[in-house]
Coordinates of C-alpha atoms and ligand atoms in Angstrom, one line a residue:
M1 CA 37.7 -24.5 17.8
S2 CA 36.4 -24.7 14.0
T3 CA 37.7 -22.2 11.6
Q4 CA 33.6 -21.5 11.2
A5 CA 33.0 -20.9 14.9
L6 CA 36.2 -18.6 14.8
L7 CA 34.4 -16.6 11.7
A8 CA 31.1 -16.4 13.6
L9 CA 33.0 -15.4 17.0
D10 CA 35.1 -12.6 15.0
L11 CA 31.9 -11.2 13.4
L12 CA 30.1 -10.9 16.7
T13 CA 33.0 -9.2 18.2
T14 CA 33.2 -6.8 15.4
I15 CA 29.9 -5.4 15.9
L16 CA 29.9 -5.7 20.0
V17 CA 33.8 -3.7 19.9
A18 CA 32.0 -1.0 17.8
V19 CA 28.9 -0.9 19.7
A20 CA 31.3 -0.9 23.1
W21 CA 33.5 2.1 21.5
V22 CA 30.7 4.4 20.4
A23 CA 29.2 3.7 24.1
A24 CA 32.7 4.6 25.3
A25 CA 33.3 7.6 23.2
V26 CA 29.7 8.7 24.3
L27 CA 30.4 8.5 27.8
A28 CA 34.0 9.9 27.5
A29 CA 32.5 13.1 25.8
H30 CA 29.6 13.4 28.0
R31 CA 31.9 13.4 31.0
G32 CA 34.1 15.8 29.4
A33 CA 31.2 18.1 28.9
T34 CA 29.9 17.7 32.4
A35 CA 33.2 17.9 34.1
N36 CA 34.2 21.3 32.1
A37 CA 30.5 22.8 32.9
G38 CA 31.5 25.3 35.4
K39 CA 35.0 25.5 34.7
P40 CA 36.3 28.2 32.1
A41 CA 39.2 25.7 31.3
P42 CA 40.4 26.3 27.4
V43 CA 40.3 22.6 27.0
G44 CA 36.6 22.8 28.1
A45 CA 36.1 25.5 25.3
G46 CA 37.2 22.8 22.8
Q47 CA 34.8 20.3 23.9
S48 CA 31.8 21.9 23.9
G49 CA 32.7 23.1 20.5
A50 CA 33.3 19.1 19.5
E51 CA 30.1 18.4 21.5
S52 CA 27.9 20.8 19.4
Q53 CA 29.3 20.1 16.3
S54 CA 28.6 16.3 17.0
G55 CA 25.1 17.2 17.9
A56 CA 24.9 19.1 14.6
E57 CA 27.1 16.6 12.5
S58 CA 25.6 13.5 13.5
Q59 CA 22.8 13.8 10.7
S60 CA 25.8 14.1 7.9
S61 CA 27.7 11.4 9.4
G62 CA 24.8 9.1 9.4
A63 CA 24.2 9.9 6.2
G64 CA 27.5 8.5 5.3
Q65 CA 27.3 5.4 7.1
S66 CA 24.1 4.3 5.3
G67 CA 25.8 5.5 2.4
A68 CA 28.2 2.7 3.0
G69 CA 25.3 0.5 3.8
Q70 CA 25.8 0.6 7.4
G71 CA 22.8 0.6 9.4
G72 CA 24.3 -0.4 12.7
G73 CA 26.9 2.5 11.8
A74 CA 24.1 4.8 11.5
E75 CA 22.4 3.9 14.8
G76 CA 25.8 3.9 16.6
Q77 CA 26.2 7.5 14.9
S78 CA 22.8 8.8 16.6
G79 CA 24.3 7.6 19.9
G80 CA 26.1 10.6 19.2
A81 CA 23.0 12.8 18.8
G82 CA 22.6 12.1 22.6
Q83 CA 26.1 13.6 23.0
G84 CA 24.6 16.5 21.5
G85 CA 21.9 16.5 24.1
G86 CA 24.4 16.3 26.9
A87 CA 26.0 19.3 25.3
E88 CA 22.7 21.1 25.6
G89 CA 22.4 20.6 29.3
Q90 CA 25.8 21.8 29.6
R91 CA 24.7 25.0 27.8
G92 CA 21.9 25.2 30.2
G93 CA 24.5 25.3 32.6
A94 CA 22.8 23.5 35.3
G95 CA 25.6 21.2 36.3
Q96 CA 22.7 18.5 36.8
G97 CA 24.0 15.5 38.1
G98 CA 26.0 16.3 41.2
E99 CA 28.8 15.0 42.7
G100 CA 27.2 11.3 43.1
G101 CA 26.3 11.5 39.2
A102 CA 29.8 12.5 38.6
V103 CA 31.1 9.7 40.1
G104 CA 28.6 7.1 38.8
G105 CA 29.3 8.5 35.4
R106 CA 33.1 8.3 35.8
V107 CA 32.7 4.3 36.9
A108 CA 30.1 3.4 33.9
A109 CA 32.7 5.4 31.5
I110 CA 35.7 3.2 32.8
A111 CA 33.4 0.2 33.0
V112 CA 32.4 0.6 29.2
T113 CA 35.8 1.6 28.3
A114 CA 37.6 -1.3 30.0
A115 CA 34.8 -3.7 28.0
A116 CA 36.0 -2.1 24.7
L117 CA 39.6 -2.6 25.6
G118 CA 38.7 -6.3 26.4
L119 CA 36.7 -6.7 23.3
T120 CA 39.3 -5.3 21.2
A121 CA 42.0 -7.5 22.4
L122 CA 39.8 -10.3 22.1
R123 CA 39.4 -9.7 18.4
V124 CA 43.4 -9.5 17.9
L125 CA 43.0 -12.9 19.7
L126 CA 40.6 -14.3 17.0
V127 CA 42.2 -12.3 14.0
G128 CA 45.6 -14.1 15.3
L129 CA 43.6 -17.7 15.9
L130 CA 42.4 -17.2 12.1
A131 CA 45.3 -16.4 10.8
Q132 CA 46.7 -19.6 11.7
R133 CA 44.2 -21.1 9.4
G134 CA 45.0 -19.3 6.5
W135 CA 46.1 -15.7 5.7
A136 CA 43.0 -15.7 3.2
F137 CA 40.8 -15.6 6.2
V138 CA 42.3 -12.6 7.8
Q139 CA 44.2 -10.5 5.1
E140 CA 41.8 -7.5 5.2
K141 CA 41.2 -7.7 9.0
A142 CA 44.9 -8.1 9.9
L143 CA 45.8 -5.3 7.4
L144 CA 43.0 -2.8 7.6
S145 CA 40.6 -3.6 10.6
L146 CA 43.0 -4.3 13.3
P147 CA 45.1 -1.0 12.7
L148 CA 42.0 1.2 12.4
L149 CA 40.8 -0.3 15.8
V150 CA 44.1 -1.1 17.9
L151 CA 46.3 2.0 17.2
P152 CA 43.3 4.7 18.4
A153 CA 42.8 1.8 21.5
I154 CA 46.5 2.0 22.6
A155 CA 46.1 6.2 22.2
V156 CA 42.9 5.6 25.0
V157 CA 45.3 4.0 27.2
V158 CA 48.4 5.8 26.7
F159 CA 46.4 9.0 27.4
A160 CA 44.1 8.0 30.1
R161 CA 45.1 10.4 32.4
R162 CA 44.5 13.3 30.6
T163 CA 42.0 13.3 28.2
S164 CA 40.6 10.0 26.5
V165 CA 37.4 11.9 24.4
L166 CA 39.3 12.2 21.0
P167 CA 41.4 8.5 21.2
A168 CA 38.2 7.2 22.4
I169 CA 35.7 8.9 19.6
A170 CA 39.0 7.7 17.0
A171 CA 38.3 4.2 18.3
A172 CA 34.7 4.4 17.9
C173 CA 35.7 5.3 14.2
G174 CA 38.0 2.5 13.6
A175 CA 35.4 -0.2 15.1
V176 CA 32.7 0.9 12.9
A177 CA 35.1 0.8 9.8
G178 CA 35.7 -2.8 11.0
V179 CA 32.4 -3.6 10.4
V180 CA 32.0 -1.9 7.2
V181 CA 35.2 -3.5 5.8
T182 CA 33.6 -6.9 7.2
L183 CA 30.2 -6.1 5.1
V184 CA 31.6 -4.3 2.3
V185 CA 35.5 -4.7 1.8
G186 CA 36.1 -8.3 2.5
Y187 CA 39.0 -10.7 0.9
P188 CA 41.3 -8.8 -0.8
A189 CA 41.5 -5.3 0.9
T190 CA 43.2 -3.9 -2.4
F191 CA 44.8 -0.5 -1.7
F192 CA 42.4 1.2 -3.4
N193 CA 39.7 0.3 -1.1
S194 CA 41.9 0.2 1.7
V195 CA 42.6 4.1 0.9
I196 CA 38.8 4.7 0.7
V197 CA 38.2 3.1 4.3
V198 CA 40.9 4.9 5.8
A199 CA 39.6 8.1 4.2
L200 CA 35.7 7.5 5.4
T201 CA 37.1 6.8 8.9
V202 CA 39.3 9.9 9.2
A203 CA 36.4 12.0 7.6
V204 CA 33.6 10.9 10.2
F205 CA 36.3 11.1 12.8
L206 CA 36.8 14.9 11.8
L207 CA 33.1 15.7 11.6
I208 CA 32.5 14.4 15.1
I209 CA 35.0 16.1 16.6
G210 CA 34.6 19.4 14.4
Y211 CA 37.8 20.1 13.3
R212 CA 38.6 21.0 10.1
R213 CA 35.3 20.2 8.7
P214 CA 35.8 21.5 4.8
V215 CA 38.6 19.2 4.4
A216 CA 36.2 16.6 6.3
V217 CA 33.8 17.2 4.3
G218 CA 36.1 16.9 1.3
L219 CA 37.2 13.7 2.3
L220 CA 34.1 12.0 3.0
V221 CA 32.4 13.1 -0.5
A222 CA 35.5 11.9 -2.2
A223 CA 35.4 8.7 -0.4
L224 CA 32.0 8.1 -0.7
L225 CA 32.0 9.0 -4.7
A226 CA 35.1 6.3 -5.4
G227 CA 33.8 3.6 -3.4
P228 CA 30.7 3.0 -5.5
G229 CA 31.6 5.1 -8.3
S230 CA 34.6 2.7 -8.6
A231 CA 32.3 -0.3 -8.5
L232 CA 29.9 1.0 -10.8
L233 CA 32.8 1.6 -13.3
S234 CA 34.1 -2.1 -13.0
T235 CA 30.6 -3.1 -14.3
F236 CA 31.8 -1.5 -17.5
T237 CA 34.6 -4.1 -18.4
A238 CA 37.2 -3.5 -20.6
P239 CA 37.3 -5.2 -23.6
L240 CA 39.4 -8.3 -23.7
H241 CA 42.0 -8.9 -26.7
G242 CA 43.1 -12.3 -28.2
V243 CA 41.7 -14.9 -30.3
D244 CA 37.9 -16.2 -30.0
A245 CA 37.3 -18.9 -28.1
A246 CA 34.1 -19.9 -30.1
P247 CA 35.6 -21.8 -33.0
L248 CA 37.2 -24.5 -30.4
R249 CA 35.0 -27.3 -31.6
L250 CA 35.7 -30.7 -32.7
A251 CA 37.1 -31.1 -36.0
S252 CA 34.6 -33.2 -38.2
A253 CA 37.6 -35.3 -39.5
A254 CA 37.9 -36.6 -35.8
L255 CA 34.4 -38.1 -35.9
G256 CA 34.1 -41.7 -35.1
P257 CA 30.7 -43.8 -35.1
V258 CA 28.0 -40.9 -34.1
S259 CA 25.6 -41.4 -31.5
R260 CA 22.8 -38.9 -32.4
F261 CA 20.3 -37.2 -29.8
E262 CA 17.7 -34.6 -30.5
L263 CA 16.2 -32.9 -27.4
T264 CA 13.4 -30.4 -27.7
A265 CA 12.9 -28.3 -24.9
S266 CA 9.6 -27.1 -23.8
R267 CA 7.0 -25.8 -21.4
L268 CA 4.7 -28.7 -19.7
A269 CA 1.3 -28.6 -18.9
S270 CA 2.4 -29.3 -15.0
G271 CA 4.6 -25.8 -15.0
A272 CA 7.8 -27.4 -15.3
W273 CA 10.1 -27.3 -18.2
G274 CA 11.1 -30.7 -19.7
F275 CA 13.2 -31.8 -22.7
N276 CA 10.9 -34.2 -25.3
A277 CA 8.5 -33.3 -22.8
Q278 CA 9.6 -35.4 -20.3
T279 CA 11.6 -34.0 -17.0
P280 CA 14.0 -35.3 -16.1
G281 CA 15.1 -35.3 -20.2
P282 CA 15.5 -38.6 -21.7
V283 CA 19.1 -40.3 -20.9
L284 CA 21.6 -39.3 -23.5
R285 CA 24.0 -43.1 -23.6
A286 CA 26.5 -43.7 -25.9
S287 CA 29.6 -46.1 -25.8
K288 CA 33.5 -45.0 -25.3
G289 CA 35.1 -43.8 -28.6
D290 CA 31.5 -42.6 -30.0
T291 CA 31.2 -39.1 -31.0
V292 CA 27.9 -38.1 -29.7
E293 CA 25.6 -35.3 -31.4
V294 CA 22.9 -33.7 -29.7
L295 CA 20.7 -31.2 -31.5
L296 CA 18.9 -29.0 -29.4
R297 CA 15.7 -27.3 -30.2
N298 CA 13.8 -24.6 -28.4
T299 CA 10.0 -24.7 -28.4
D300 CA 8.8 -22.3 -26.3
I301 CA 10.8 -21.6 -23.3
E302 CA 11.2 -17.6 -23.8
E303 CA 14.3 -17.4 -21.4
G304 CA 16.1 -19.3 -23.8
V305 CA 18.1 -22.6 -23.2
T306 CA 21.4 -24.2 -24.0
L307 CA 23.0 -27.7 -23.1
H308 CA 25.6 -28.1 -21.0
F309 CA 27.3 -31.4 -20.2
H310 CA 28.1 -31.4 -16.6
G311 CA 31.6 -32.9 -15.8
Y312 CA 32.5 -33.8 -19.4
P313 CA 35.7 -32.5 -20.9
V314 CA 33.9 -31.4 -24.2
P315 CA 35.6 -28.9 -26.7
N316 CA 34.8 -25.1 -25.4
G317 CA 32.4 -24.5 -28.3
D318 CA 30.2 -27.0 -26.8
D319 CA 30.1 -26.2 -23.2
G320 CA 27.0 -24.8 -23.4
T321 CA 27.4 -21.5 -21.5
A322 CA 25.0 -18.8 -22.8
G323 CA 27.2 -15.3 -23.1
V324 CA 30.2 -17.0 -22.8
T325 CA 30.6 -20.3 -25.3
Q326 CA 27.5 -19.5 -27.5
E327 CA 24.4 -17.6 -27.8
A328 CA 21.3 -18.5 -26.0
V329 CA 19.1 -20.7 -28.2
M330 CA 15.8 -18.7 -28.1
P331 CA 12.1 -20.5 -29.0
G332 CA 12.4 -21.6 -32.7
Q333 CA 16.2 -22.0 -32.6
Q334 CA 18.3 -25.0 -32.8
F335 CA 22.0 -25.6 -31.9
V336 CA 24.1 -28.8 -32.4
Y337 CA 26.7 -30.1 -30.1
R338 CA 29.5 -32.4 -30.9
F339 CA 31.9 -34.2 -28.3
A340 CA 34.2 -37.0 -28.4
A341 CA 33.0 -39.6 -25.9
D342 CA 36.5 -40.8 -24.8
K343 CA 35.5 -41.1 -20.9
A344 CA 33.3 -43.2 -19.8
G345 CA 31.4 -42.5 -16.7
T346 CA 27.7 -41.1 -15.0
F347 CA 27.6 -37.4 -16.1
W348 CA 24.6 -35.0 -16.6
Y349 CA 23.5 -32.5 -19.0
H350 CA 21.6 -29.3 -17.9
T351 CA 20.5 -25.9 -19.6
H352 CA 23.1 -23.2 -18.9
Q353 CA 20.9 -20.3 -19.9
V354 CA 18.9 -18.8 -16.5
S355 CA 20.2 -22.0 -15.1
H356 CA 19.2 -21.4 -11.8
A357 CA 15.2 -21.4 -12.9
G358 CA 15.5 -23.6 -15.6
V359 CA 17.6 -26.7 -13.9
K360 CA 15.2 -26.0 -10.7
K361 CA 12.0 -26.4 -13.4
G362 CA 13.3 -29.4 -14.9
L363 CA 15.9 -28.9 -18.0
F364 CA 18.3 -31.9 -16.9
G365 CA 18.9 -35.5 -17.6
A366 CA 21.9 -38.0 -17.6
L367 CA 24.4 -38.3 -19.8
I368 CA 26.2 -41.9 -19.7
I369 CA 28.9 -43.0 -21.4
Q370 CA 29.8 -46.8 -21.0
E371 CA 33.1 -48.7 -21.3
R372 CA 31.3 -51.8 -22.7
P373 CA 28.1 -52.9 -22.6
E374 CA 27.4 -53.4 -18.8
P375 CA 25.7 -56.5 -17.7
G376 CA 23.2 -56.7 -14.9
E377 CA 21.3 -54.3 -13.4
E378 CA 21.6 -50.4 -13.5
V379 CA 19.2 -48.0 -11.6
L380 CA 19.8 -44.2 -12.2
I381 CA 18.7 -42.0 -9.4
F382 CA 18.4 -38.3 -9.6
A383 CA 18.5 -36.1 -6.2
H384 CA 16.0 -33.1 -7.6
R385 CA 12.9 -31.4 -6.3
L386 CA 11.0 -32.4 -9.1
V387 CA 12.2 -36.0 -9.1
T388 CA 10.0 -37.7 -5.7
G389 CA 8.4 -40.9 -5.2
A390 CA 9.4 -44.2 -4.6
A391 CA 9.9 -47.2 -7.2
S392 CA 10.9 -50.9 -6.2
R393 CA 11.7 -53.7 -8.9
Q394 CA 12.6 -57.3 -8.6
V395 CA 16.1 -58.2 -9.0
A396 CA 17.5 -62.0 -9.0
A397 CA 20.0 -62.6 -6.7
G398 CA 23.4 -62.9 -7.3
T399 CA 23.0 -60.2 -10.3
P400 CA 25.5 -57.1 -10.3
V401 CA 23.5 -54.0 -9.8
T402 CA 25.0 -50.5 -10.2
L403 CA 23.3 -47.5 -9.1
R404 CA 24.1 -44.1 -10.9
L405 CA 23.4 -41.4 -8.1
I406 CA 23.3 -37.8 -9.9
N407 CA 22.9 -34.6 -7.5
A408 CA 20.8 -32.0 -9.7
D409 CA 19.2 -30.1 -6.6
D410 CA 21.0 -27.0 -5.2
V411 CA 21.8 -28.5 -2.3
T412 CA 23.9 -31.5 -0.8
H413 CA 21.7 -35.0 -0.5
R414 CA 22.6 -37.9 1.7
F415 CA 21.9 -41.2 0.6
L416 CA 21.8 -44.6 2.4
L417 CA 21.5 -48.2 0.8
T418 CA 20.7 -51.0 3.2
G419 CA 20.3 -54.5 3.2
V420 CA 23.8 -55.0 1.3
S421 CA 27.3 -54.0 1.6
W422 CA 28.3 -51.8 -1.7
R423 CA 31.4 -50.2 -3.1
L424 CA 31.4 -46.7 -4.2
S425 CA 33.3 -47.3 -7.5
A426 CA 33.2 -44.2 -9.0
V427 CA 33.0 -40.3 -8.0
D428 CA 32.1 -37.7 -10.9
G429 CA 32.4 -40.5 -13.3
T430 CA 35.9 -41.3 -12.5
D431 CA 36.8 -44.7 -11.1
L432 CA 38.6 -45.0 -7.3
I433 CA 41.2 -47.4 -7.1
D434 CA 40.3 -50.7 -5.4
P435 CA 37.2 -49.2 -3.2
G436 CA 36.5 -51.4 -0.5
P437 CA 33.1 -52.9 0.8
V438 CA 31.1 -50.4 2.7
A439 CA 28.4 -51.0 4.9
G440 CA 26.2 -48.8 7.8
K441 CA 27.8 -45.6 6.3
A442 CA 25.4 -42.8 4.5
L443 CA 26.8 -41.3 1.1
R444 CA 27.1 -37.6 1.0
L445 CA 26.5 -36.0 -2.5
A446 CA 27.4 -32.5 -3.1
A447 CA 25.2 -30.6 -5.9
G448 CA 26.0 -31.4 -9.3
G449 CA 28.1 -34.5 -8.3
R450 CA 27.7 -38.2 -9.3
Y451 CA 28.5 -41.5 -7.2
D452 CA 28.6 -44.9 -9.2
V453 CA 27.6 -47.7 -6.4
T454 CA 27.9 -51.2 -7.1
F455 CA 26.9 -54.5 -5.5
T456 CA 25.8 -58.0 -6.4
M457 CA 22.5 -58.6 -5.0
P458 CA 22.1 -60.6 -2.4
E459 CA 19.1 -63.0 -1.2
G460 CA 16.7 -60.7 0.9
A461 CA 16.1 -57.0 0.1
V462 CA 17.9 -53.6 -0.5
Q463 CA 16.4 -50.2 0.4
L464 CA 18.2 -47.1 -1.0
G465 CA 16.9 -43.6 1.1
V466 CA 17.2 -40.1 0.1
D467 CA 17.6 -37.8 3.0
G468 CA 15.3 -40.4 5.0
Q469 CA 12.8 -40.7 2.3
P470 CA 12.0 -44.1 0.6
R471 CA 13.5 -44.1 -2.8
L472 CA 14.1 -47.3 -4.1
G473 CA 13.3 -51.0 -3.4
L474 CA 14.9 -54.0 -4.6
S475 CA 13.1 -56.9 -4.5
A476 CA 10.6 -55.4 -2.0
P477 CA 8.4 -52.1 -2.2
A478 CA 10.5 -49.3 -1.2
S479 CA 10.7 -48.2 2.7
A480 CA 12.1 -45.2 4.7
V481 CA 15.5 -45.8 5.9
E482 CA 16.9 -44.6 9.4
M483 CA 19.8 -42.1 8.4
G484 CA 21.4 -42.1 11.8
V485 CA 24.7 -43.3 10.2
P486 CA 27.7 -41.5 10.0
D487 CA 28.9 -40.2 6.4
L488 CA 31.8 -42.5 4.5
D489 CA 35.1 -40.4 4.0
L490 CA 36.1 -40.1 0.8
F491 CA 39.3 -39.1 2.0
G492 CA 40.6 -42.2 3.4
Y493 CA 38.1 -44.3 0.9
G494 CA 40.1 -46.9 -1.4
K495 CA 43.8 -47.3 -2.3
P496 CA 46.5 -44.2 -3.4
G497 CA 47.4 -44.2 -6.9
T498 CA 50.7 -42.6 -8.3
A499 CA 51.7 -39.6 -5.8
A500 CA 49.8 -36.4 -6.0
P501 CA 52.2 -33.5 -7.8
V502 CA 53.7 -30.9 -5.7
A503 CA 55.3 -28.4 -8.4
F504 CA 53.3 -26.1 -10.1
D505 CA 53.4 -24.0 -12.7
R506 CA 51.0 -21.4 -11.1
S507 CA 48.6 -20.9 -8.7
H508 CA 45.4 -19.4 -7.7
T509 CA 43.5 -18.3 -4.6
V510 CA 39.5 -18.4 -4.8
V511 CA 38.1 -17.0 -2.0
L512 CA 34.0 -17.3 -1.3
D513 CA 32.5 -15.0 0.7
R514 CA 29.1 -12.9 1.4
Q515 CA 29.7 -8.9 0.6
L516 CA 27.3 -6.0 0.1
R517 CA 27.4 -5.6 -3.9
L518 CA 25.3 -3.6 -6.3
M519 CA 23.6 -6.4 -8.2
G520 CA 21.7 -5.1 -11.3
G521 CA 22.2 -1.4 -9.9
L522 CA 20.8 -2.2 -6.4
P523 CA 22.6 -2.7 -3.3
G524 CA 22.3 -6.2 -2.0
Y525 CA 23.9 -9.2 0.4
A526 CA 25.9 -10.6 -2.9
Y527 CA 27.9 -14.1 -2.9
T528 CA 31.4 -13.1 -3.6
V529 CA 34.4 -14.4 -5.3
N530 CA 37.7 -12.6 -4.0
G531 CA 35.4 -9.5 -3.6
R532 CA 33.7 -9.7 -6.7
T533 CA 30.5 -10.5 -8.4
W534 CA 29.9 -12.6 -12.0
P535 CA 31.4 -10.8 -14.4
Q536 CA 33.4 -9.0 -12.6
A537 CA 34.9 -11.9 -10.7
P538 CA 38.5 -12.0 -11.4
E539 CA 39.5 -14.4 -14.1
L540 CA 42.0 -17.6 -13.2
I541 CA 44.5 -17.2 -15.9
V542 CA 45.9 -20.5 -17.7
R543 CA 48.1 -21.4 -20.1
K544 CA 47.8 -24.7 -21.9
G545 CA 49.8 -27.7 -20.6
E546 CA 50.3 -26.0 -16.9
L547 CA 49.6 -27.6 -14.2
V548 CA 47.8 -24.9 -11.7
K549 CA 46.9 -25.2 -8.0
L550 CA 43.8 -23.8 -6.7
T551 CA 43.2 -23.2 -3.1
V552 CA 39.6 -22.4 -2.5
V553 CA 38.5 -20.8 0.7
N554 CA 35.2 -20.7 2.0
R555 CA 34.7 -17.7 4.5
D556 CA 31.1 -17.5 4.2
R557 CA 28.2 -19.5 6.7
E558 CA 26.9 -21.6 3.7
A559 CA 28.5 -24.6 2.1
H560 CA 29.5 -23.8 -1.8
P561 CA 29.9 -26.8 -4.2
M562 CA 32.5 -25.5 -6.6
H563 CA 32.3 -26.6 -10.1
P564 CA 34.8 -25.8 -12.8
H565 CA 33.6 -26.6 -16.5
G566 CA 35.7 -28.5 -19.2
H567 CA 37.9 -30.3 -16.4
Q568 CA 38.1 -32.5 -13.3
V569 CA 40.5 -31.4 -10.6
L570 CA 42.5 -34.2 -8.7
V571 CA 41.8 -33.0 -5.0
L572 CA 45.1 -32.3 -3.3
S573 CA 43.9 -31.4 0.5
R574 CA 41.0 -30.2 2.7
N575 CA 42.1 -28.2 5.4
G576 CA 45.6 -29.1 4.8
I577 CA 45.0 -32.8 5.3
A578 CA 45.7 -34.7 2.0
P579 CA 43.5 -37.6 1.0
T580 CA 45.0 -40.7 2.2
G581 CA 42.6 -43.4 -0.1
S582 CA 41.9 -43.1 -4.0
P583 CA 42.8 -40.2 -5.8
L584 CA 39.8 -38.1 -6.1
W585 CA 39.1 -36.2 -9.5
M586 CA 36.2 -34.1 -9.1
D587 CA 34.0 -31.6 -10.7
S588 CA 31.6 -30.8 -8.1
Y589 CA 33.4 -30.7 -4.6
E590 CA 31.4 -29.0 -1.5
V591 CA 33.7 -26.6 0.2
L592 CA 32.0 -26.3 3.4
P593 CA 32.3 -23.4 5.7
G594 CA 35.6 -22.4 7.2
E595 CA 37.1 -25.1 5.2
T596 CA 40.0 -24.8 2.7
W597 CA 40.7 -27.3 0.0
E598 CA 43.6 -27.0 -2.4
V599 CA 43.1 -28.9 -6.0
A600 CA 45.0 -29.3 -9.0
L601 CA 44.0 -28.6 -12.4
R602 CA 45.8 -29.6 -15.8
A603 CA 45.1 -27.4 -18.1
D604 CA 44.6 -29.6 -21.1
N605 CA 41.2 -28.4 -22.5
P606 CA 41.6 -24.3 -24.2
G607 CA 39.0 -22.3 -23.8
V608 CA 36.9 -19.6 -21.8
W609 CA 35.3 -22.0 -19.1
M610 CA 32.8 -21.1 -16.3
A611 CA 33.5 -21.9 -12.6
H612 CA 30.9 -21.6 -10.4
C613 CA 29.2 -22.4 -7.3
H614 CA 26.4 -25.3 -8.1
N615 CA 24.1 -24.2 -5.5
L616 CA 23.0 -22.3 -8.7
K617 CA 20.9 -19.4 -6.5
H618 CA 24.3 -18.6 -5.0
A619 CA 25.8 -18.6 -8.6
A620 CA 23.1 -16.4 -10.0
Q621 CA 23.6 -13.9 -6.9
G622 CA 27.3 -13.6 -8.0
M623 CA 29.6 -16.9 -7.2
M624 CA 31.0 -17.2 -10.7
L625 CA 34.0 -16.7 -12.4
H626 CA 35.9 -17.8 -15.9
I627 CA 39.1 -20.3 -16.2
R628 CA 41.0 -18.4 -18.8
Y629 CA 43.2 -19.8 -21.1
E630 CA 46.0 -17.2 -21.8
G631 CA 45.4 -15.3 -25.2
L632 CA 41.5 -16.7 -25.9
V633 CA 38.6 -14.4 -25.2
P634 CA 35.1 -15.4 -25.1
N635 CA 33.1 -14.9 -28.6
Y636 CA 29.8 -14.1 -27.1
H637 CA 28.7 -11.8 -24.1
H638 CA 26.8 -11.4 -21.0
H639 CA 24.0 -9.3 -22.8
G640 CA 20.8 -9.0 -24.4
D641 CA 19.3 -12.6 -24.1
N642 CA 22.4 -14.3 -22.3
H643 CA 22.5 -15.3 -18.6
P644 CA 23.9 -18.4 -17.8
E645 CA 23.6 -17.8 -14.6
Ligands
C2O701 CU1 26.5 -27.8 -14.0 CU2 28.0 -24.7 -14.8 O1 27.1 -26.3 -14.6
CU702 CU1 27.3 -21.3 -2.9

């Protein structure tokens, strides 16, 4: 079974097991109440006390649950109110139900308890299976959710002969806590948030059984204050100490021949935003060895702009990340970027201020650094919502053709070239080793990524389709292409180079997920990195010269195209399987749901760098973090006008 399916099944089981245990507890309590109605047994007295308490407490425990953002739990608890109703029936002393009802109730209670036990066993099994896919998939489930669920479930079995009411209520509390852990805690379960969850669970349990109410209320209040309280406190991050990273810019002594550009951002009549009144903006084209200098001006983009050179190893101060490497460029302001063009390839630039809106509205363009004047035909293809329509051009047979494909969109796109066999000669601006000829395969390009496709123009027509839509016709009008072909697997394409590194100076784990979080003071379903949202997300600290292993785990149900600034990473493995073809150096790699990628990062470009999901909507909802070189701090801050996301 795929990891994604296991994760989905585990989520479903978590909810079902909570519903089942709440039902089992309600039935057990109800039976206890009915059975004791006529007897003056001491247990009965305790029970009825518990029952009426639970009726009275269902409100406050419900409030506690919804405080934790747990609607389902609140409803489960109002099942507890029905339990209070049972207690009333008992007080009426009607002994309603009779023999047949009692037997029926007993059968129902046993059946529901058996189902709850079965689902508990299933949850244990699923967590066990998921653990085999990686500890990061189950850490908080194994250490927190399962003990809270399994220990009372064992008590239910052990004490089945005497009473199962208290263990069943405990199991119900533990099972509901499992839902809270999934939705709110996630990876990693720290000591602090584990204590809060356990305290909350114990408090709700005590309130339901009506034992030591002051203690229970105290625990509940403390847990409810500590959870959201610490979340709020963590938004006031402690100041970092170190040297400003911002002056990390090109020393002018290093300047070679200069390629100068000017980009002026403005609103267009169409409602889009453009550079130099066009979208995509003009191509920045330079030769390897040049110094690229770009003067950015903002005419009237009230939200502000910057320029980020996506995938290019620029100095940190020229990275264009508002609030991290510079202040946003507001209307009337300007900024000059400068970097050495020492790597040839296909890159792109875009605003990194309110980027989820700015890139979508058109503030982007291509950055092409050429090794040498390249003969033949070059076609630049953007995947972006504003780039529509099909083009065609006449190309003489025998002409070398290069297609530069750039995905400037939030989601993955599929490209298919027909009428010719082609080579994928570069990925994210880095050449592949010995790419072989391909035909009848589609190219799946992650958001932010680039592919260079090369071929020699044949006698006949060549078509390029994007997601089945006609896009480019060479020597023929563009026509739709049928996309029903497999994707080219980059992991087995081309020839291997030098062996991938196996020893690392440091490693970091990055777990991508969704969790209930405060966003701008309001609770929302955020995209989290190790349980946090930017700017609170944990930093990846590195030291200059180190070789760093990053393990990126996607526990979410959506794909996350991950993009580190300032560096390219070497792909080591996907789900434990290493590439067998050409080494893959990437700056935009798509981690699909349930996947684990291991990549190597060579810390050779000091600074404070952003790393984030390039589905920019996800980034805006939290999925960003910093790669920070030890001893450096960002000079600019996420305040006022600065909104890199
Ligand atoms: Cu293409 Cu942080 O960006
Ligand atoms: Cu994402």
